[in-house]
Short mmCIF file of C-alpha atoms in Angstrom, two decimals:
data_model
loop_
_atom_site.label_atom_id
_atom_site.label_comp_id
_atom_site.label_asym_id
_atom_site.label_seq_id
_atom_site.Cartn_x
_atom_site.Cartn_y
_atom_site.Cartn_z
CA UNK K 1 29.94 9.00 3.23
CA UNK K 2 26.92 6.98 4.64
CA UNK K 3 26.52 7.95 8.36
CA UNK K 4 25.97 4.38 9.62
CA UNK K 5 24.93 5.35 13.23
CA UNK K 6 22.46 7.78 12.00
CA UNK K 7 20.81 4.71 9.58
CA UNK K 8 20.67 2.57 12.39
CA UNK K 9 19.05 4.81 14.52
CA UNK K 10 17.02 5.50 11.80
CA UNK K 11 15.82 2.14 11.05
CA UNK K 12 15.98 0.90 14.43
CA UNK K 13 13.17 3.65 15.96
CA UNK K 14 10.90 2.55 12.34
CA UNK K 15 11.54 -1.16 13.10
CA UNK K 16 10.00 -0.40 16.72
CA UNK K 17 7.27 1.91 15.76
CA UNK K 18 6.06 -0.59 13.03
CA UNK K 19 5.82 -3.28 15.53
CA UNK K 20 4.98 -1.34 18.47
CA UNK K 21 2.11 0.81 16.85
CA UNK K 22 0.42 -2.81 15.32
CA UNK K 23 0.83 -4.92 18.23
CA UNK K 24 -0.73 -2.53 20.58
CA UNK K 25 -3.40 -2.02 17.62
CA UNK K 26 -3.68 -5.96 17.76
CA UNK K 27 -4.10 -6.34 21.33
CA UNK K 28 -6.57 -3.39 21.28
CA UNK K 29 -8.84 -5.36 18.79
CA UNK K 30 -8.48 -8.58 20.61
CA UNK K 31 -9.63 -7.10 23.55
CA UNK K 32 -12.67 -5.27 22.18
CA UNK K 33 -13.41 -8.45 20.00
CA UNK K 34 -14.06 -10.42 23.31
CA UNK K 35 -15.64 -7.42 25.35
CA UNK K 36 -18.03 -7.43 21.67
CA UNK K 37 -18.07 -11.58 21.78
CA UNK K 38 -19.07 -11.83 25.21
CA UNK K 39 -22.00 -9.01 25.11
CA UNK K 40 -23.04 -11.00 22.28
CA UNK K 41 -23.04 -14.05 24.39
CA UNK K 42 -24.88 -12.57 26.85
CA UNK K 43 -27.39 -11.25 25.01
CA UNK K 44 -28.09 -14.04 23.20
CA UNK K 45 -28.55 -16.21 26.50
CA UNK K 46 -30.60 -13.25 27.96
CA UNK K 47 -32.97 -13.81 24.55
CA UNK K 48 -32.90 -17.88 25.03
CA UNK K 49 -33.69 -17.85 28.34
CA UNK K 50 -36.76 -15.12 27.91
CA UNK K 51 -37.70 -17.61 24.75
CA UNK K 52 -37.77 -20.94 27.26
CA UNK K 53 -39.73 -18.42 29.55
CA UNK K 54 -42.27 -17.80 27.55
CA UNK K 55 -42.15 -21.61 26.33
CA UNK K 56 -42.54 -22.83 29.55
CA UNK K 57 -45.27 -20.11 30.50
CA UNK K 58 -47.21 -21.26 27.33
CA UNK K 59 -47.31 -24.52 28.62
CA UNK K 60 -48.73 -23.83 31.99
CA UNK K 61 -51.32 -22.05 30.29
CA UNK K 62 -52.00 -24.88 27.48
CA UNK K 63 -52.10 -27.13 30.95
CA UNK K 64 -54.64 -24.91 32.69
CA UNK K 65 -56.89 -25.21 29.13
CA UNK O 1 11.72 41.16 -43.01
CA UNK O 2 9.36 38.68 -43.59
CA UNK O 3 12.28 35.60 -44.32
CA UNK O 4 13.73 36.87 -40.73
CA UNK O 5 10.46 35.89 -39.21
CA UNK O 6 10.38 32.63 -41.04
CA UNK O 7 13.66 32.20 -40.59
CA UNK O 8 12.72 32.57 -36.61
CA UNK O 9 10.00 30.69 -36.72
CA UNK O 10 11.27 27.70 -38.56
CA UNK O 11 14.36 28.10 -35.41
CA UNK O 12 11.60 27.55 -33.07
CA UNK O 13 10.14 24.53 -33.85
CA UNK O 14 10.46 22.38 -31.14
CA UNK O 15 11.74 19.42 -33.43
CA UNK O 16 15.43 21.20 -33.01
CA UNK O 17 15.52 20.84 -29.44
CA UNK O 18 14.54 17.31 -29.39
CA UNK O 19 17.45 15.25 -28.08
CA UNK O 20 18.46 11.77 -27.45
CA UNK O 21 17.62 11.79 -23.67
CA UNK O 22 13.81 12.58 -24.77
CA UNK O 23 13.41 9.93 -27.41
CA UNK O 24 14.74 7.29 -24.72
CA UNK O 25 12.25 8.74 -22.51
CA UNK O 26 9.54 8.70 -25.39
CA UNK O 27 10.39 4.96 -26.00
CA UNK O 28 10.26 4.09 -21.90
CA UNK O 29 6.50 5.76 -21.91
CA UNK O 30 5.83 3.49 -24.89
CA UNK O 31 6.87 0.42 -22.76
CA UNK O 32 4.84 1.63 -20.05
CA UNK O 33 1.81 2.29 -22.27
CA UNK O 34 1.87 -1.50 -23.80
CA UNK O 35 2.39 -2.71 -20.31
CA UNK O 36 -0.48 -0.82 -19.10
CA UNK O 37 -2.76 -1.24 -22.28
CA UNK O 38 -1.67 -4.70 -23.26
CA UNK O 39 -0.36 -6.66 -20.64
CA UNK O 40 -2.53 -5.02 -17.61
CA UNK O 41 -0.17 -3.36 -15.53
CA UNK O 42 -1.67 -1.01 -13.15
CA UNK O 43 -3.52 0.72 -16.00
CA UNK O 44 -5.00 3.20 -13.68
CA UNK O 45 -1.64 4.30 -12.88
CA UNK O 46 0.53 3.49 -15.49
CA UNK O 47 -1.93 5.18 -18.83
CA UNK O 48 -1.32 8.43 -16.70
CA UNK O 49 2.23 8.27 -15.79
CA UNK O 50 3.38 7.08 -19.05
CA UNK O 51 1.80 9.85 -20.81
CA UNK O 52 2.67 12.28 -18.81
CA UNK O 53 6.33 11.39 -19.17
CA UNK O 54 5.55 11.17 -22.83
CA UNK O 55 4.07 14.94 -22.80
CA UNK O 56 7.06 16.43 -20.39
CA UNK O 57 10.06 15.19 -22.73
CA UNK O 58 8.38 17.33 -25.42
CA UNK O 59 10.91 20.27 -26.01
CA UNK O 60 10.14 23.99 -26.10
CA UNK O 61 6.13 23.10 -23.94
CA UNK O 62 7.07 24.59 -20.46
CA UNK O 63 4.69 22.18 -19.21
CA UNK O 64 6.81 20.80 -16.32
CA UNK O 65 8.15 24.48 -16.04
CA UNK O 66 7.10 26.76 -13.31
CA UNK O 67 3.69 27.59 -13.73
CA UNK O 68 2.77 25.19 -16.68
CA UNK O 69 0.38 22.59 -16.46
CA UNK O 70 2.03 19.48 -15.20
CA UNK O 71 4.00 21.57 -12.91
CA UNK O 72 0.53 22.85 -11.04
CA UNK O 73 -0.29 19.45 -10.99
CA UNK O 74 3.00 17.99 -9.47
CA UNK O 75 3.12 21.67 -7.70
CA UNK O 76 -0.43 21.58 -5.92
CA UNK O 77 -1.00 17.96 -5.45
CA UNK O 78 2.16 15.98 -5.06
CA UNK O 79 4.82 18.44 -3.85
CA UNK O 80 1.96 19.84 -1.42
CA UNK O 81 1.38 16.20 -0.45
CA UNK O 82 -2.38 16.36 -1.19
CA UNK O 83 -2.96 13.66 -3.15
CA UNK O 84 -1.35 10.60 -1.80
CA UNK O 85 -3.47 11.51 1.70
CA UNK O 86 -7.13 11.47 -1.02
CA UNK O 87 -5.85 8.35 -2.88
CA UNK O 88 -5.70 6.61 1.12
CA UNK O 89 -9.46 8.12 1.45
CA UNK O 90 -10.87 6.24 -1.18
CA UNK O 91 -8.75 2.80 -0.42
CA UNK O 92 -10.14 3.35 2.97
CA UNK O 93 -13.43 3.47 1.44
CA UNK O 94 -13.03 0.03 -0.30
CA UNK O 95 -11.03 -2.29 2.31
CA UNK O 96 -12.83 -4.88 4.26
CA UNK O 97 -10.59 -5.03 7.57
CA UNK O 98 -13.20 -8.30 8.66
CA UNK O 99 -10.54 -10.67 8.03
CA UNK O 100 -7.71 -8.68 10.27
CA UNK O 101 -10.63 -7.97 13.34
CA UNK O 102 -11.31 -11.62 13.03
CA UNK O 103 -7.72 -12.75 13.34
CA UNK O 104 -5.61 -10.05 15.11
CA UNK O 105 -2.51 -11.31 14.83
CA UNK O 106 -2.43 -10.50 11.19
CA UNK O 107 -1.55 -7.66 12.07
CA UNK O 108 1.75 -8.86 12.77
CA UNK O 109 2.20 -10.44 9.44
CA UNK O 110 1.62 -6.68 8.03
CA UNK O 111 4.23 -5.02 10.44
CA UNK O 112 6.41 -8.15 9.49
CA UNK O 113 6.52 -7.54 5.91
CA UNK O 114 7.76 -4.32 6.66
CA UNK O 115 11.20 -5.58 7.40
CA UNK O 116 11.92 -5.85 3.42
CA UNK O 117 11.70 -2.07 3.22
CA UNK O 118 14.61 -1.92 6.29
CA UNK O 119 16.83 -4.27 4.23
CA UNK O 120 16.20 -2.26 1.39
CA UNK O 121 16.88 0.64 3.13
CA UNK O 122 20.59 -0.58 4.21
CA UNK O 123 21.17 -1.95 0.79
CA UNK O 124 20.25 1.15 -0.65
CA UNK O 125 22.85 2.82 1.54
CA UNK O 126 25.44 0.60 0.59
CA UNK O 127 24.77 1.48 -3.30
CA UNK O 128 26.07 4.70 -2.00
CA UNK O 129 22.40 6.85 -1.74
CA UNK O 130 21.94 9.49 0.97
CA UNK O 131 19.77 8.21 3.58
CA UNK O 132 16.84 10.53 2.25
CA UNK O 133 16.95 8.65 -0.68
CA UNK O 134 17.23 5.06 0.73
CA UNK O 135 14.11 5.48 2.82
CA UNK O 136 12.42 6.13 -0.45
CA UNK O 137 13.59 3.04 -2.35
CA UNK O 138 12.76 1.27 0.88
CA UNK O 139 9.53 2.07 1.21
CA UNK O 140 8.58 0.45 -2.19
CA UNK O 141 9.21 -2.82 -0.38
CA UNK O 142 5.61 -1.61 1.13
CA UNK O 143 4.36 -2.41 -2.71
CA UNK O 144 1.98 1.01 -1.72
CA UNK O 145 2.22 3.28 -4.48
CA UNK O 146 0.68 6.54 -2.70
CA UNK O 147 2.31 6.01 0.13
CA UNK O 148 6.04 5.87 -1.64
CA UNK O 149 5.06 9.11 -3.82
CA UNK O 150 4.11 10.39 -0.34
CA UNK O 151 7.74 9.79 1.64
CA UNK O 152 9.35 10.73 -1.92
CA UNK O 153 7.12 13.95 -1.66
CA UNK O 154 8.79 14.49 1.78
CA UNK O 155 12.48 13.49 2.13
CA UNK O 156 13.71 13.07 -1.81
CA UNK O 157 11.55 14.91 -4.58
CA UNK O 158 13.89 13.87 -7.56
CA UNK O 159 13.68 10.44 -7.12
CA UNK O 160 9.44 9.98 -7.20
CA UNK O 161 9.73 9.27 -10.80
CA UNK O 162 11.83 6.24 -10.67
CA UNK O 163 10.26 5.11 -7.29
CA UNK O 164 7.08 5.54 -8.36
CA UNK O 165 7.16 3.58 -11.55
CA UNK O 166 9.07 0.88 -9.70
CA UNK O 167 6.19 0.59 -6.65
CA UNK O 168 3.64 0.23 -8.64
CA UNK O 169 5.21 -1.82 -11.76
CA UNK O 170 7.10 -4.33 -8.88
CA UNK O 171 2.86 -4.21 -7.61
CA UNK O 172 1.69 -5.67 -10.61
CA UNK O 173 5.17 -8.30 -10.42
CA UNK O 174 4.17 -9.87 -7.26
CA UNK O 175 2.89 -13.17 -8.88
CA UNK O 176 6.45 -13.58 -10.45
CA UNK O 177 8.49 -12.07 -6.97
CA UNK O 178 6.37 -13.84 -4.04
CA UNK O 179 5.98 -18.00 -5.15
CA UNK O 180 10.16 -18.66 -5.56
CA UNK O 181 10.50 -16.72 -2.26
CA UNK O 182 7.32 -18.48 -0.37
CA UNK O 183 8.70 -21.54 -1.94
CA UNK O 184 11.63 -21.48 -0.42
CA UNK O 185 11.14 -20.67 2.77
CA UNK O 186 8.07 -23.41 3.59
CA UNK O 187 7.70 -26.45 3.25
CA UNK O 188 5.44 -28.90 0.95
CA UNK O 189 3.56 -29.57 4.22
CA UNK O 190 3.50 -25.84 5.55
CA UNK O 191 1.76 -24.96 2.40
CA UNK O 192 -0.62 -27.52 2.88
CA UNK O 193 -1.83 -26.98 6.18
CA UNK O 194 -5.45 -25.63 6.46
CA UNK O 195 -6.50 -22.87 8.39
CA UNK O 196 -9.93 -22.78 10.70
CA UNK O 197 -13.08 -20.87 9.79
CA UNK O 198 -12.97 -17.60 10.60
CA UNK O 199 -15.06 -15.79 12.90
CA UNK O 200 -18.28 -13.40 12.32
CA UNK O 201 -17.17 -9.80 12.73
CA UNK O 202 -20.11 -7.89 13.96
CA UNK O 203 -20.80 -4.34 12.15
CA UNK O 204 -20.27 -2.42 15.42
CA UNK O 205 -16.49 -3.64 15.71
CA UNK O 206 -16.34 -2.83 11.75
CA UNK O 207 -17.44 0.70 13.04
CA UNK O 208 -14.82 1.13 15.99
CA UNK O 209 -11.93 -0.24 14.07
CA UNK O 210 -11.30 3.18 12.00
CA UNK O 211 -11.45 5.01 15.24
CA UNK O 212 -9.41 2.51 17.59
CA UNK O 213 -6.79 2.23 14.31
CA UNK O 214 -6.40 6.19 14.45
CA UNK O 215 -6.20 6.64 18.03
CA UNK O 216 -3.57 4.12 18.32
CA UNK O 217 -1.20 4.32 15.41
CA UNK O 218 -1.27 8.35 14.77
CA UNK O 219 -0.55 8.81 19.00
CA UNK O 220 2.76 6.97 18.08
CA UNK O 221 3.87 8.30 14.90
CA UNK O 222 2.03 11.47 14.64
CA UNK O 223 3.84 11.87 11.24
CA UNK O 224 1.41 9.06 9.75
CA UNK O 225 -1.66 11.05 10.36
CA UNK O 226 -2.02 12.26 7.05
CA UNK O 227 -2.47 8.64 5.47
CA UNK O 228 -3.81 6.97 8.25
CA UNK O 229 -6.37 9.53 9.11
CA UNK O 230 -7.78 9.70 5.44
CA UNK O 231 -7.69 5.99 5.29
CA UNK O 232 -10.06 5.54 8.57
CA UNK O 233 -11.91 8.27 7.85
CA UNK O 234 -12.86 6.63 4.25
CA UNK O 235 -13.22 3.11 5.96
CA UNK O 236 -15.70 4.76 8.62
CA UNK O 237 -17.75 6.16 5.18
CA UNK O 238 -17.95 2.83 3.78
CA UNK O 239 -19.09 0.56 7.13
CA UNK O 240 -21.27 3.38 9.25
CA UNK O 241 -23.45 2.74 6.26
CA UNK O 242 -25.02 6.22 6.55
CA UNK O 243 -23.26 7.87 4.35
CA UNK O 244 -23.00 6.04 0.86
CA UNK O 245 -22.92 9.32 -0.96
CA UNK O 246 -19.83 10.00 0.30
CA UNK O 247 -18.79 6.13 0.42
CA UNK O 248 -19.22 6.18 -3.89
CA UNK O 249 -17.42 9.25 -3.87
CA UNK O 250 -14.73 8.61 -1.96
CA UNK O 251 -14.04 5.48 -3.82
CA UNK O 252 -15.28 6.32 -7.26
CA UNK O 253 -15.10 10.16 -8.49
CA UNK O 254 -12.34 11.29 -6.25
CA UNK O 255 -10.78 8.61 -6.50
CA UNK O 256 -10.10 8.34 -10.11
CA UNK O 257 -9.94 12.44 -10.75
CA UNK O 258 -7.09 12.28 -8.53
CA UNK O 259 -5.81 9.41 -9.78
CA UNK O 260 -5.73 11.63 -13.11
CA UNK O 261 -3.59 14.54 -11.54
CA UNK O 262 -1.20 12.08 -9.70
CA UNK O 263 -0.82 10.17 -12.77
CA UNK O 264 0.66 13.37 -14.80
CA UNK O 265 2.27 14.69 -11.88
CA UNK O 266 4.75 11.70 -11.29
CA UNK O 267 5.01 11.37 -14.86
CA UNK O 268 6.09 15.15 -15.33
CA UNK O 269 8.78 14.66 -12.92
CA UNK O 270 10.66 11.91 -15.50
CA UNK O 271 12.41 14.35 -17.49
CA UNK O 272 15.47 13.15 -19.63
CA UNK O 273 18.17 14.61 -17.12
CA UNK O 274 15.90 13.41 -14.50
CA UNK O 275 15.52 9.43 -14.82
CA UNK O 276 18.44 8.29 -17.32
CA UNK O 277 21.24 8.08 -14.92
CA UNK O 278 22.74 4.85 -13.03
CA UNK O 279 20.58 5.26 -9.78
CA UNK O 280 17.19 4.56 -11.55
CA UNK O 281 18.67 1.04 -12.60
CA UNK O 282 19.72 0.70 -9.20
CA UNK O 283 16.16 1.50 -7.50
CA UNK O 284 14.70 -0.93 -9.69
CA UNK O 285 17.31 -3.62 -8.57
CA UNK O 286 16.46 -2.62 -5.01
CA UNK O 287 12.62 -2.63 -5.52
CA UNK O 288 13.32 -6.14 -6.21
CA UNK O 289 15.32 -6.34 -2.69
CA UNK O 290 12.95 -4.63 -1.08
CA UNK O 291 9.71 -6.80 -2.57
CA UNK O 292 11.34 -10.41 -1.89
CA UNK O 293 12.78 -9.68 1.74
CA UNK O 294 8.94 -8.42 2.29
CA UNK O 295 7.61 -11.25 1.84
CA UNK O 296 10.40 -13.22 3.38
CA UNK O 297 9.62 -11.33 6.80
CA UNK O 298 5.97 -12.21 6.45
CA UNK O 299 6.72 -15.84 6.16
CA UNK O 300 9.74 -16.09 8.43
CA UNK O 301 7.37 -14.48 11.57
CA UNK O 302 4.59 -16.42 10.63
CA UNK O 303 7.04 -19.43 11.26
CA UNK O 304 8.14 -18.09 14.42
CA UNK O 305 4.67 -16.87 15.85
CA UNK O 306 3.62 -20.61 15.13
CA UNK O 307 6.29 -21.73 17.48
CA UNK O 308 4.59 -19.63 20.45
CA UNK O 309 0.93 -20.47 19.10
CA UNK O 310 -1.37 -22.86 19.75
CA UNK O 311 -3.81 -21.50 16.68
CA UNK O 312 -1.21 -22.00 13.93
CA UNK O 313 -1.61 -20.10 10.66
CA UNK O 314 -0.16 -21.11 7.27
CA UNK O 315 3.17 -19.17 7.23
CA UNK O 316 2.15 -18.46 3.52
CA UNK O 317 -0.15 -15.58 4.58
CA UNK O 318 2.74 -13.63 5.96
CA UNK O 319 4.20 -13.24 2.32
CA UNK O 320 0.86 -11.03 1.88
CA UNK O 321 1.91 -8.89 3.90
CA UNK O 322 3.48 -6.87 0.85
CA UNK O 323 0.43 -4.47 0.73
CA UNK O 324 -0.72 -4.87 -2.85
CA UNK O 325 -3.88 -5.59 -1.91
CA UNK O 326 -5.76 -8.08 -3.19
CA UNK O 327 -3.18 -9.59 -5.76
CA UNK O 328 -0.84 -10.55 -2.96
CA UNK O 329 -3.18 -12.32 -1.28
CA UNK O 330 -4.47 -14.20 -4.40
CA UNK O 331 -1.03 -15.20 -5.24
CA UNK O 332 -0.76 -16.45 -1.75
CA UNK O 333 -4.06 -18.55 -2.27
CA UNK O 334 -2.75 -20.15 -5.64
CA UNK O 335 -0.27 -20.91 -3.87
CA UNK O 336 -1.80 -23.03 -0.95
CA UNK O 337 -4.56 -23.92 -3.35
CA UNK O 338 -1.67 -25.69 -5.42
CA UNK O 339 0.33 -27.30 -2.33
CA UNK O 340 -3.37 -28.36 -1.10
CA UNK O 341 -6.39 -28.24 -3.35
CA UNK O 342 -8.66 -28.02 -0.61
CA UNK O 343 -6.35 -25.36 1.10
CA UNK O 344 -8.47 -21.61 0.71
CA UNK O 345 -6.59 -19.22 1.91
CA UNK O 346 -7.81 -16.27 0.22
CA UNK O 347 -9.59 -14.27 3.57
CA UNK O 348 -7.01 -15.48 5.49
CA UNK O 349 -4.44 -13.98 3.72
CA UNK O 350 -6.19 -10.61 3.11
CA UNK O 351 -5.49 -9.68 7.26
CA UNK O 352 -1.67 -9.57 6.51
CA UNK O 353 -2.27 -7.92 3.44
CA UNK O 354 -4.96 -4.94 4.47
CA UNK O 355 -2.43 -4.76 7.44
CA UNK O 356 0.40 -4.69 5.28
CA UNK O 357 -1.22 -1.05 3.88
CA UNK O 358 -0.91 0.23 7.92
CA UNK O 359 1.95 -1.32 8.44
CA UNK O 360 3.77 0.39 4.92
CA UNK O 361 2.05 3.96 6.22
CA UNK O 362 3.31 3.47 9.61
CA UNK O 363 7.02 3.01 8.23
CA UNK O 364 6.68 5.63 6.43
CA UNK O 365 5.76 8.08 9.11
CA UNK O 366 8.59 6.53 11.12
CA UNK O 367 10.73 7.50 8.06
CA UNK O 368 9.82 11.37 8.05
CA UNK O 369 9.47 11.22 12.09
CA UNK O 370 13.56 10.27 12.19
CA UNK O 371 14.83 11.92 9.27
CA UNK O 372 13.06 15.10 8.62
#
């Protein structure tokens, strides 16, 4: 005799867990994606604007020549 | 004196024991030998298995007996659950989880999937199995071979012969089981539809995954630890990059001397008595159940996330979502490729189905976390 209630419970709490434990996983890795995305932004606009820097610098000096 | 002793001897031989139940056994490792050595069926799994169910329906060996041979290897690495965690280390050691970090919401696809091993479950009660036993024919629905021999291990022992065999020969069916299914549940015009370029992953998110991965899924089912820690822990080998030693090993040696010992352990367990009775042809009919509404959940919540999504995928990648990683995910490919021939789906569809492998040891912790 199958105990019905118990099998629901049963797959009811896996049915949760399964979801539950990968969405929070996905939200986790969305969120660290950007935080990663965004540093990577930055540092690549920190590195283009120390490039036009030194662009623009070389030019002032290639003026004064 | 001496014609008692040949007498007794000649009694002994174990041709006298030999009975009906181990030739059919004897001709059902032959079948599993020619699939393996012929037709290319899991051969890593099946050369193993099939002669180790060859070897244990010899008569008279006391080699699945206590103490013999097969029975320390069934003993010490299956019934201990050792070796399904070590199998997960050196898988962990050879997945590529870029495609999943690049597109999250794969890892839906992978939990979705999982919702063939629940209908498998309740049709497995309704054959009349204990619910022990259905969570183990469920769980093939997971196509993850370790991972069933792993819940067998733990909630129903005397069925990890039969489950086994049907994981990982359903594994090497899922080119015949996934197209009719995707087929039917998309359209010409789903299966066509491209998806976007995915993003770079850098190497540093490749490095926190394993990490973020464990903290999150073993702090809610604690009971998946053994898999899921192995599995990160063999991932973090492979993409720290500073240990390659350990990387090769993981995935190479260990690996396959395990695969050796799991091979003749699962096989030992298919006695005669054992595997010819009704239920066996009934866990194969389920594994079929349980493979087919798989990869009908993948593709039914890919449909449904597209309704909330402005970034649409092609609800074919939620069909590999069946773990069997990478054939689901080529099959999934052909299949695009076929409805589209500029349609490449391959690294799209490997998020669902790397997740898929999570998502299969996270059920099955949920499994032992409600029933044991």
């Amino acid at each position: 005799m199958v105990e019905w209630s118990k099998a629901l419970s049963v797959a009811t709490s896996g049915i949760v867990s399964v979801f539950l434990a990968l969405g929070i996983l996905q939200i986790t890795i969305t969120i660290s994606g950007y935080s990663f995305s965004q540093a990577q932004k930055r540092k690549a606009a920190k590195i283009k604007s120390s490039t036009g820097n030194m662009i623009v610098s070389d030019a002032v000096i290639s003026t004064h020549e | 004196m001496l014609l008692q002793q040949l007498t007794d001897s000649i009694a002994g031989l174990g041709i006298w024991q030999l009975t009906a139940g181990n030739v059919i056994m004897w001709v059902i490792s032959f079948a599993l030998m020619y699939l393996a050595i012929k037709k290319g069926v899991e051969p890593l799994l099946l050369v193993p298995i099939s002669f180790g169910i060859f070897a244990a329906n010899f008569p008279l060996t006391g080699l699945t007996g206590e103490g013999g041979l097969f029975y320390l290897f069934f003993h010490h690495g299956i019934e201990t659950e050792l070796i399904p965690p070590l199998i997960f280390l050196g898988l962990g050691a050879m997945t590529d989880f870029g495609p999943v970090l690049a597109n999250p919401k794969t890892l839906i696809l992978g939990a979705a999937a999982q919702l063939g091993v629940y209908a498998a479950f309740f049709t497995a009660l309704l054959f009349g199995f204990t619910i022990e036993e259905a969570a183990t024919i469920g769980i093939i629905g997971g196509a993850d071979g370790p991972t069933t021999i792993y819940l067998s291990a733990n909630l129903a022992p005397h069925l990890m012969g039969a489950t086994s065999v049907a994981a990982y020969s359903y594994m090497a069916l899922v080119p015949v089981i996934i197209p009719p299914v995707a087929k039917l549940l998309t359209t010409k015009k789903e299966r066509a539809m491209v998806m976007t370029g995915m993003r770079t992953v850098s190497k540093a998110e490749k490095i926190l995954f394993p990490i973020l991965a464990s903290l999150v899924i073993i702090l809610l089912v604690p009971q998946a630890a053994p898999l899921m820690a192995m599995f990160m822990l063999g991932n973090l080998f492979m993409e720290s990059g500073v240990v390659e030693r350990l990387t090769n090993v993981s995935r190479n040696e260990l690996m396959n001397i395990v695969t050796i010992f799991l091979g003749l352990g699962v096989g030992s367990t298919m006695s005669a008595e054992n595997f010819l009775n009704p239920k066996t042809i009934y866990i194969f009919i389920l594994g079929v159940v349980a493979f087919s509404f798989a990869a009908a959940g993948g593709i039914l919540i890919a449909k449904l996330m597209n309704v909330f999504s402005k970034n649409k995928v092609n609800p074919l990648i939620g069909a590999a979502g069946v773990s069997a990683v990478p054939m689901a995910a080529r099959v999934v490919h052909n299949i695009g490729s076929e409805a589209n021939p500029q349609n490449y789906l391959l690294m799209h569809a490997m998020g669902p189905n790397v997740a898929g492998v999570i998502g299969t040891a996270v059920a099955a912790g949920a499994f032992i976390m409600a029933i044991k």
